[in-house]
C-alpha atoms as an extended CHARMM CRD file, in Angstrom:
* protein
*
       197  EXT
         1         1  MET       CA            -42.6970000000      -44.3600000000       -4.4340000000  PROA      1               0.0000000000
         2         2  ARG       CA            -45.8420000000      -43.7540000000       -6.2630000000  PROA      2               0.0000000000
         3         3  LEU       CA            -48.8090000000      -40.8240000000       -6.1470000000  PROA      3               0.0000000000
         4         4  PHE       CA            -52.0440000000      -41.3720000000       -7.2230000000  PROA      4               0.0000000000
         5         5  ALA       CA            -55.6730000000      -39.7240000000       -8.1310000000  PROA      5               0.0000000000
         6         6  CYS       CA            -59.0980000000      -41.2760000000       -8.8780000000  PROA      6               0.0000000000
         7         7  SER       CA            -62.2630000000      -39.6830000000      -10.2080000000  PROA      7               0.0000000000
         8         8  CYS       CA            -65.5590000000      -41.1330000000      -11.5040000000  PROA      8               0.0000000000
         9         9  CYS       CA            -68.5780000000      -40.0480000000      -13.6180000000  PROA      9               0.0000000000
        10        10  PHE       CA            -71.1240000000      -41.4870000000      -15.6930000000  PROA      10              0.0000000000
        11        11  LEU       CA            -72.7730000000      -40.6010000000      -19.2550000000  PROA      11              0.0000000000
        12        12  ALA       CA            -76.2950000000      -41.6950000000      -19.8300000000  PROA      12              0.0000000000
        13        13  LEU       CA            -77.1970000000      -43.4340000000      -23.3040000000  PROA      13              0.0000000000
        14        14  LEU       CA            -80.8960000000      -43.2620000000      -24.8160000000  PROA      14              0.0000000000
        15        15  GLY       CA            -82.2440000000      -46.8700000000      -25.8070000000  PROA      15              0.0000000000
        16        16  PHE       CA            -80.2860000000      -50.1880000000      -25.4160000000  PROA      16              0.0000000000
        17        17  VAL       CA            -76.8150000000      -50.8410000000      -26.3760000000  PROA      17              0.0000000000
        18        18  ALA       CA            -75.1240000000      -54.0460000000      -25.7120000000  PROA      18              0.0000000000
        19        19  PRO       CA            -72.2390000000      -53.9960000000      -23.2720000000  PROA      19              0.0000000000
        20        20  SER       CA            -68.8780000000      -53.8530000000      -24.7100000000  PROA      20              0.0000000000
        21        21  LYS       CA            -65.7380000000      -55.6020000000      -23.7810000000  PROA      21              0.0000000000
        22        22  ALA       CA            -63.7400000000      -54.2370000000      -20.7940000000  PROA      22              0.0000000000
        23        23  ALA       CA            -60.3770000000      -52.7950000000      -21.7360000000  PROA      23              0.0000000000
        24        24  PRO       CA            -58.7760000000      -49.7140000000      -19.9290000000  PROA      24              0.0000000000
        25        25  LYS       CA            -57.0080000000      -47.1040000000      -21.9300000000  PROA      25              0.0000000000
        26        26  VAL       CA            -53.6020000000      -46.7270000000      -20.4350000000  PROA      26              0.0000000000
        27        27  THR       CA            -50.7270000000      -44.1070000000      -21.3190000000  PROA      27              0.0000000000
        28        28  SER       CA            -47.3850000000      -43.7160000000      -19.8750000000  PROA      28              0.0000000000
        29        29  ARG       CA            -44.5200000000      -41.3040000000      -20.0840000000  PROA      29              0.0000000000
        30        30  THR       CA            -41.4190000000      -40.7820000000      -18.3170000000  PROA      30              0.0000000000
        31        31  THR       CA            -39.6460000000      -37.5720000000      -17.7130000000  PROA      31              0.0000000000
        32        32  THR       CA            -36.1280000000      -36.8940000000      -15.9150000000  PROA      32              0.0000000000
        33        33  PHE       CA            -34.5310000000      -34.4640000000      -13.7180000000  PROA      33              0.0000000000
        34        34  PRO       CA            -30.4590000000      -33.6180000000      -13.8370000000  PROA      34              0.0000000000
        35        35  VAL       CA            -27.9050000000      -34.8940000000      -11.3240000000  PROA      35              0.0000000000
        36        36  SER       CA            -24.4330000000      -34.7370000000      -11.2180000000  PROA      36              0.0000000000
        37        37  GLY       CA            -21.6160000000      -35.7750000000       -9.1220000000  PROA      37              0.0000000000
        38        38  ALA       CA            -18.2970000000      -37.0310000000       -9.3410000000  PROA      38              0.0000000000
        39        39  THR       CA            -18.7410000000      -39.9770000000       -6.5160000000  PROA      39              0.0000000000
        40        40  GLY       CA            -21.7150000000      -41.8540000000       -5.4170000000  PROA      40              0.0000000000
        41        41  ASP       CA            -22.2400000000      -39.9350000000       -2.2760000000  PROA      41              0.0000000000
        42        42  ALA       CA            -22.5220000000      -36.7040000000       -4.4130000000  PROA      42              0.0000000000
        43        43  LEU       CA            -24.9950000000      -38.1380000000       -6.7480000000  PROA      43              0.0000000000
        44        44  LEU       CA            -26.8190000000      -39.5840000000       -3.7950000000  PROA      44              0.0000000000
        45        45  LYS       CA            -26.9510000000      -35.9140000000       -2.1400000000  PROA      45              0.0000000000
        46        46  GLU       CA            -28.0650000000      -34.3900000000       -5.4110000000  PROA      46              0.0000000000
        47        47  LEU       CA            -30.8620000000      -37.1940000000       -5.2750000000  PROA      47              0.0000000000
        48        48  GLU       CA            -32.1170000000      -35.7960000000       -1.7830000000  PROA      48              0.0000000000
        49        49  ARG       CA            -31.9720000000      -32.1750000000       -3.0560000000  PROA      49              0.0000000000
        50        50  LYS       CA            -33.3160000000      -32.6170000000       -6.3270000000  PROA      50              0.0000000000
        51        51  GLY       CA            -35.6820000000      -35.7180000000       -6.2870000000  PROA      51              0.0000000000
        52        52  PRO       CA            -39.4800000000      -35.6820000000       -6.5350000000  PROA      52              0.0000000000
        53        53  LYS       CA            -41.2660000000      -34.3960000000       -3.4520000000  PROA      53              0.0000000000
        54        54  HSD       CA            -42.2030000000      -37.2710000000       -1.1410000000  PROA      54              0.0000000000
        55        55  GLY       CA            -44.7230000000      -35.6460000000        1.5500000000  PROA      55              0.0000000000
        56        56  PHE       CA            -43.8520000000      -31.9800000000        2.7730000000  PROA      56              0.0000000000
        57        57  THR       CA            -40.3180000000      -32.2140000000        3.5770000000  PROA      57              0.0000000000
        58        58  SER       CA            -38.6100000000      -35.2860000000        2.2260000000  PROA      58              0.0000000000
        59        59  ARG       CA            -37.6140000000      -36.3040000000       -1.5290000000  PROA      59              0.0000000000
        60        60  ALA       CA            -37.6440000000      -39.5680000000       -3.4280000000  PROA      60              0.0000000000
        61        61  ILE       CA            -35.2860000000      -41.0410000000       -5.6300000000  PROA      61              0.0000000000
        62        62  ALA       CA            -37.8170000000      -41.8780000000       -8.5280000000  PROA      62              0.0000000000
        63        63  GLN       CA            -41.3680000000      -41.3150000000       -8.5180000000  PROA      63              0.0000000000
        64        64  THR       CA            -44.3160000000      -43.0230000000      -10.2740000000  PROA      64              0.0000000000
        65        65  ARG       CA            -47.3110000000      -40.9200000000      -10.5390000000  PROA      65              0.0000000000
        66        66  TYR       CA            -50.7270000000      -41.9390000000      -11.8670000000  PROA      66              0.0000000000
        67        67  THR       CA            -54.2950000000      -40.9360000000      -12.4510000000  PROA      67              0.0000000000
        68        68  MET       CA            -57.1580000000      -43.1680000000      -12.8430000000  PROA      68              0.0000000000
        69        69  ASN       CA            -60.4560000000      -41.7040000000      -14.1580000000  PROA      69              0.0000000000
        70        70  SER       CA            -63.3680000000      -44.3380000000      -14.2520000000  PROA      70              0.0000000000
        71        71  GLU       CA            -66.3510000000      -43.5370000000      -16.4410000000  PROA      71              0.0000000000
        72        72  ALA       CA            -69.0750000000      -45.1350000000      -17.8320000000  PROA      72              0.0000000000
        73        73  GLU       CA            -72.1410000000      -44.8980000000      -20.4180000000  PROA      73              0.0000000000
        74        74  TRP       CA            -75.5320000000      -46.6200000000      -19.1370000000  PROA      74              0.0000000000
        75        75  ASN       CA            -78.9180000000      -47.1410000000      -20.2810000000  PROA      75              0.0000000000
        76        76  HSD       CA            -82.1190000000      -47.5170000000      -18.2410000000  PROA      76              0.0000000000
        77        77  ALA       CA            -84.6100000000      -50.0460000000      -19.6540000000  PROA      77              0.0000000000
        78        78  ARG       CA            -87.6410000000      -51.8750000000      -17.7420000000  PROA      78              0.0000000000
        79        79  GLY       CA            -86.5850000000      -50.6570000000      -14.1780000000  PROA      79              0.0000000000
        80        80  VAL       CA            -82.8900000000      -51.4230000000      -14.6240000000  PROA      80              0.0000000000
        81        81  CYS       CA            -80.0460000000      -49.2900000000      -14.9600000000  PROA      81              0.0000000000
        82        82  ALA       CA            -76.9450000000      -51.0870000000      -16.5810000000  PROA      82              0.0000000000
        83        83  VAL       CA            -73.4410000000      -50.0930000000      -17.6560000000  PROA      83              0.0000000000
        84        84  THR       CA            -73.1960000000      -50.3840000000      -21.5690000000  PROA      84              0.0000000000
        85        85  ARG       CA            -69.7030000000      -49.2360000000      -21.7390000000  PROA      85              0.0000000000
        86        86  PRO       CA            -67.1040000000      -48.9700000000      -19.0560000000  PROA      86              0.0000000000
        87        87  MET       CA            -64.1770000000      -46.1180000000      -19.8840000000  PROA      87              0.0000000000
        88        88  VAL       CA            -61.5610000000      -46.3220000000      -17.2650000000  PROA      88              0.0000000000
        89        89  ARG       CA            -58.1490000000      -44.3380000000      -18.3360000000  PROA      89              0.0000000000
        90        90  LEU       CA            -54.9070000000      -44.8100000000      -16.3760000000  PROA      90              0.0000000000
        91        91  ASP       CA            -52.0880000000      -41.9140000000      -17.0420000000  PROA      91              0.0000000000
        92        92  ILE       CA            -48.9580000000      -43.1030000000      -15.7800000000  PROA      92              0.0000000000
        93        93  THR       CA            -45.9600000000      -40.8960000000      -15.3480000000  PROA      93              0.0000000000
        94        94  TYR       CA            -42.3720000000      -42.2270000000      -14.2550000000  PROA      94              0.0000000000
        95        95  ILE       CA            -39.7840000000      -39.8120000000      -12.7810000000  PROA      95              0.0000000000
        96        96  TYR       CA            -36.4140000000      -40.6930000000      -13.2060000000  PROA      96              0.0000000000
        97        97  PRO       CA            -32.8790000000      -38.9280000000      -12.3120000000  PROA      97              0.0000000000
        98        98  GLU       CA            -30.4420000000      -38.4460000000      -15.0790000000  PROA      98              0.0000000000
        99        99  VAL       CA            -26.7420000000      -37.9680000000      -14.7610000000  PROA      99              0.0000000000
       100       100  LYS       CA            -25.5650000000      -34.7990000000      -16.6750000000  PROA      100             0.0000000000
       101       101  GLY       CA            -21.8170000000      -34.4320000000      -17.1300000000  PROA      101             0.0000000000
       102       102  GLU       CA            -18.8590000000      -36.6850000000      -17.3080000000  PROA      102             0.0000000000
       103       103  THR       CA            -18.3420000000      -39.6750000000      -14.7660000000  PROA      103             0.0000000000
       104       104  SER       CA            -15.5500000000      -42.0590000000      -14.1960000000  PROA      104             0.0000000000
       105       105  GLY       CA            -16.1880000000      -45.5340000000      -15.6940000000  PROA      105             0.0000000000
       106       106  PRO       CA            -16.5310000000      -47.1510000000      -12.6910000000  PROA      106             0.0000000000
       107       107  LEU       CA            -19.1400000000      -44.7380000000      -11.0290000000  PROA      107             0.0000000000
       108       108  ARG       CA            -20.9760000000      -44.8900000000      -14.5760000000  PROA      108             0.0000000000
       109       109  SER       CA            -21.4480000000      -48.6740000000      -14.3990000000  PROA      109             0.0000000000
       110       110  ARG       CA            -22.6520000000      -48.5160000000      -10.7110000000  PROA      110             0.0000000000
       111       111  TRP       CA            -25.1550000000      -45.7720000000      -11.7930000000  PROA      111             0.0000000000
       112       112  GLN       CA            -26.2730000000      -47.9770000000      -14.1510000000  PROA      112             0.0000000000
       113       113  ARG       CA            -26.7310000000      -50.8180000000      -12.1140000000  PROA      113             0.0000000000
       114       114  PHE       CA            -28.4150000000      -48.3330000000       -9.4810000000  PROA      114             0.0000000000
       115       115  MET       CA            -31.0880000000      -47.0830000000      -12.1580000000  PROA      115             0.0000000000
       116       116  ALA       CA            -31.8950000000      -50.6370000000      -13.4540000000  PROA      116             0.0000000000
       117       117  GLY       CA            -32.8080000000      -51.5480000000       -9.9970000000  PROA      117             0.0000000000
       118       118  ILE       CA            -34.7520000000      -48.3430000000       -9.1420000000  PROA      118             0.0000000000
       119       119  ARG       CA            -36.5480000000      -48.7470000000      -12.8720000000  PROA      119             0.0000000000
       120       120  LYS       CA            -37.5450000000      -52.2820000000      -11.6390000000  PROA      120             0.0000000000
       121       121  HSD       CA            -38.8720000000      -50.7500000000       -8.5130000000  PROA      121             0.0000000000
       122       122  GLU       CA            -41.1090000000      -48.0860000000      -10.2060000000  PROA      122             0.0000000000
       123       123  GLU       CA            -42.4270000000      -50.5040000000      -13.1800000000  PROA      123             0.0000000000
       124       124  GLN       CA            -43.9090000000      -52.7200000000      -10.3670000000  PROA      124             0.0000000000
       125       125  HSD       CA            -45.5060000000      -49.5410000000       -9.2620000000  PROA      125             0.0000000000
       126       126  GLY       CA            -46.8510000000      -49.3490000000      -12.6710000000  PROA      126             0.0000000000
       127       127  ARG       CA            -48.0130000000      -52.8450000000      -13.0430000000  PROA      127             0.0000000000
       128       128  LEU       CA            -49.8440000000      -52.6710000000       -9.9270000000  PROA      128             0.0000000000
       129       129  ALA       CA            -51.8090000000      -49.5440000000      -11.2980000000  PROA      129             0.0000000000
       130       130  ARG       CA            -52.4020000000      -51.1970000000      -14.4200000000  PROA      130             0.0000000000
       131       131  GLU       CA            -53.7350000000      -54.5940000000      -12.7980000000  PROA      131             0.0000000000
       132       132  MET       CA            -56.0120000000      -51.7080000000      -10.7610000000  PROA      132             0.0000000000
       133       133  ALA       CA            -57.1960000000      -50.2290000000      -13.8640000000  PROA      133             0.0000000000
       134       134  ALA       CA            -58.1110000000      -53.6260000000      -15.5950000000  PROA      134             0.0000000000
       135       135  GLU       CA            -59.9700000000      -54.9020000000      -12.3000000000  PROA      135             0.0000000000
       136       136  ALA       CA            -62.0670000000      -51.5860000000      -12.2280000000  PROA      136             0.0000000000
       137       137  ASP       CA            -62.9770000000      -51.7100000000      -15.9090000000  PROA      137             0.0000000000
       138       138  LYS       CA            -63.9180000000      -55.4410000000      -15.6470000000  PROA      138             0.0000000000
       139       139  ALA       CA            -66.1460000000      -54.4790000000      -12.4270000000  PROA      139             0.0000000000
       140       140  ILE       CA            -67.8150000000      -51.6030000000      -13.8060000000  PROA      140             0.0000000000
       141       141  ALA       CA            -68.6770000000      -53.3900000000      -17.0570000000  PROA      141             0.0000000000
       142       142  GLY       CA            -70.8460000000      -55.7730000000      -15.1540000000  PROA      142             0.0000000000
       143       143  LEU       CA            -72.8190000000      -53.1850000000      -13.0760000000  PROA      143             0.0000000000
       144       144  LYS       CA            -76.5340000000      -53.3530000000      -13.4840000000  PROA      144             0.0000000000
       145       145  VAL       CA            -78.9570000000      -52.6750000000      -10.7200000000  PROA      145             0.0000000000
       146       146  GLN       CA            -82.9110000000      -51.9180000000      -10.3010000000  PROA      146             0.0000000000
       147       147  ASP       CA            -83.0810000000      -48.1690000000      -10.3870000000  PROA      147             0.0000000000
       148       148  GLY       CA            -85.0030000000      -45.0860000000      -11.4700000000  PROA      148             0.0000000000
       149       149  LYS       CA            -84.3640000000      -43.2890000000      -14.6950000000  PROA      149             0.0000000000
       150       150  ALA       CA            -81.5670000000      -41.0640000000      -13.2020000000  PROA      150             0.0000000000
       151       151  CYS       CA            -79.9550000000      -44.1400000000      -12.3910000000  PROA      151             0.0000000000
       152       152  GLY       CA            -78.3400000000      -42.7140000000       -8.9480000000  PROA      152             0.0000000000
       153       153  LYS       CA            -78.2390000000      -46.1300000000       -7.4240000000  PROA      153             0.0000000000
       154       154  LEU       CA            -76.1340000000      -47.3670000000      -10.3340000000  PROA      154             0.0000000000
       155       155  ARG       CA            -74.0180000000      -44.1860000000       -9.9230000000  PROA      155             0.0000000000
       156       156  ALA       CA            -73.5790000000      -44.7860000000       -6.4010000000  PROA      156             0.0000000000
       157       157  GLU       CA            -72.6170000000      -48.5600000000       -6.9520000000  PROA      157             0.0000000000
       158       158  MET       CA            -70.0870000000      -47.6660000000       -9.4540000000  PROA      158             0.0000000000
       159       159  LYS       CA            -68.2220000000      -45.2820000000       -6.6730000000  PROA      159             0.0000000000
       160       160  ARG       CA            -68.4930000000      -47.7330000000       -4.2610000000  PROA      160             0.0000000000
       161       161  VAL       CA            -66.9770000000      -50.3720000000       -6.2740000000  PROA      161             0.0000000000
       162       162  VAL       CA            -64.2350000000      -48.4010000000       -7.6550000000  PROA      162             0.0000000000
       163       163  ALA       CA            -63.4390000000      -47.1960000000       -4.3690000000  PROA      163             0.0000000000
       164       164  ALA       CA            -62.8460000000      -50.6770000000       -2.9080000000  PROA      164             0.0000000000
       165       165  ILE       CA            -60.6760000000      -51.6570000000       -5.7560000000  PROA      165             0.0000000000
       166       166  VAL       CA            -58.8370000000      -48.7010000000       -5.3860000000  PROA      166             0.0000000000
       167       167  GLU       CA            -58.3680000000      -48.9230000000       -1.3920000000  PROA      167             0.0000000000
       168       168  ARG       CA            -57.0740000000      -52.7340000000       -2.1010000000  PROA      168             0.0000000000
       169       169  TYR       CA            -54.2340000000      -51.4790000000       -4.6140000000  PROA      169             0.0000000000
       170       170  GLU       CA            -53.1830000000      -48.7210000000       -2.6000000000  PROA      170             0.0000000000
       171       171  ALA       CA            -52.5650000000      -51.0930000000        0.2050000000  PROA      171             0.0000000000
       172       172  ARG       CA            -50.5650000000      -53.3750000000       -1.9370000000  PROA      172             0.0000000000
       173       173  GLN       CA            -48.7380000000      -50.3490000000       -3.2480000000  PROA      173             0.0000000000
       174       174  ARG       CA            -47.9400000000      -49.2900000000        0.2590000000  PROA      174             0.0000000000
       175       175  GLN       CA            -46.8730000000      -52.8550000000        1.4850000000  PROA      175             0.0000000000
       176       176  PHE       CA            -44.6030000000      -53.2340000000       -1.8040000000  PROA      176             0.0000000000
       177       177  ASP       CA            -42.9410000000      -50.0000000000       -0.5660000000  PROA      177             0.0000000000
       178       178  VAL       CA            -42.8060000000      -51.0790000000        3.0130000000  PROA      178             0.0000000000
       179       179  VAL       CA            -40.7490000000      -54.2790000000        1.6020000000  PROA      179             0.0000000000
       180       180  GLU       CA            -38.5790000000      -52.6950000000       -0.4780000000  PROA      180             0.0000000000
       181       181  HSD       CA            -37.6050000000      -49.6900000000        1.6700000000  PROA      181             0.0000000000
       182       182  LYS       CA            -37.0520000000      -51.6290000000        4.8080000000  PROA      182             0.0000000000
       183       183  SER       CA            -33.7350000000      -51.8790000000        6.4190000000  PROA      183             0.0000000000
       184       184  GLY       CA            -31.8420000000      -54.2820000000        4.8440000000  PROA      184             0.0000000000
       185       185  GLY       CA            -34.1480000000      -54.2260000000        1.7370000000  PROA      185             0.0000000000
       186       186  ASN       CA            -33.6880000000      -53.7690000000       -1.6670000000  PROA      186             0.0000000000
       187       187  VAL       CA            -33.5480000000      -49.8620000000       -1.8790000000  PROA      187             0.0000000000
       188       188  GLU       CA            -31.1040000000      -49.6110000000        0.7750000000  PROA      188             0.0000000000
       189       189  GLY       CA            -28.7510000000      -52.1920000000       -1.1620000000  PROA      189             0.0000000000
       190       190  LEU       CA            -28.8950000000      -50.2340000000       -4.4690000000  PROA      190             0.0000000000
       191       191  VAL       CA            -28.0080000000      -47.3920000000       -2.7230000000  PROA      191             0.0000000000
       192       192  LYS       CA            -24.8860000000      -48.9140000000       -0.8730000000  PROA      192             0.0000000000
       193       193  ARG       CA            -23.7660000000      -50.2810000000       -4.0590000000  PROA      193             0.0000000000
       194       194  LEU       CA            -24.1720000000      -46.8400000000       -5.9040000000  PROA      194             0.0000000000
       195       195  VAL       CA            -21.8540000000      -45.1910000000       -2.9360000000  PROA      195             0.0000000000
       196       196  THR       CA            -19.1730000000      -48.2480000000       -2.3460000000  PROA      196             0.0000000000
       197       197  LYS       CA            -16.0950000000      -47.8810000000       -4.5560000000  PROA      197             0.0000000000
């Protein structure tokens, strides 16, 4: 499961500055929420009650939230506006459940296997977000258009390019979730193995 937000803005430069190499700045952090229970079923009910919100009424087992801010420095010379430095920042937050209290050895082992699978799922959302940021940064770095001194066309083109990249990667995120959450899919298998003694 993932949540996403994006924004764009520009900073003007006077004079000519050589384009810099594209490289997004990425930060990630992990937070947890407590669950407890003496059985797999009890832990699953805790997840349904305490998990991060997914839509208005349901909750997720875990969640990957990310925000991408796309900025750029640019200059205007001889009727051309060009990006001189892309500045894409991606902030990722992983939210996972953490068992509090004592659990039996077999349940603890099942929980650890369950969480290994959940982390793998969420980290794939994170990898796709990183790929999106890298592609956006690279695309912004190459932008150059015939434009007036205010560089309005360049700003519009940057928004268009970033929006297209975001749309493509959000489609990939959704498709990944469809496959993972389908009946008989990976997530269902992880839940069944957690609750089966």
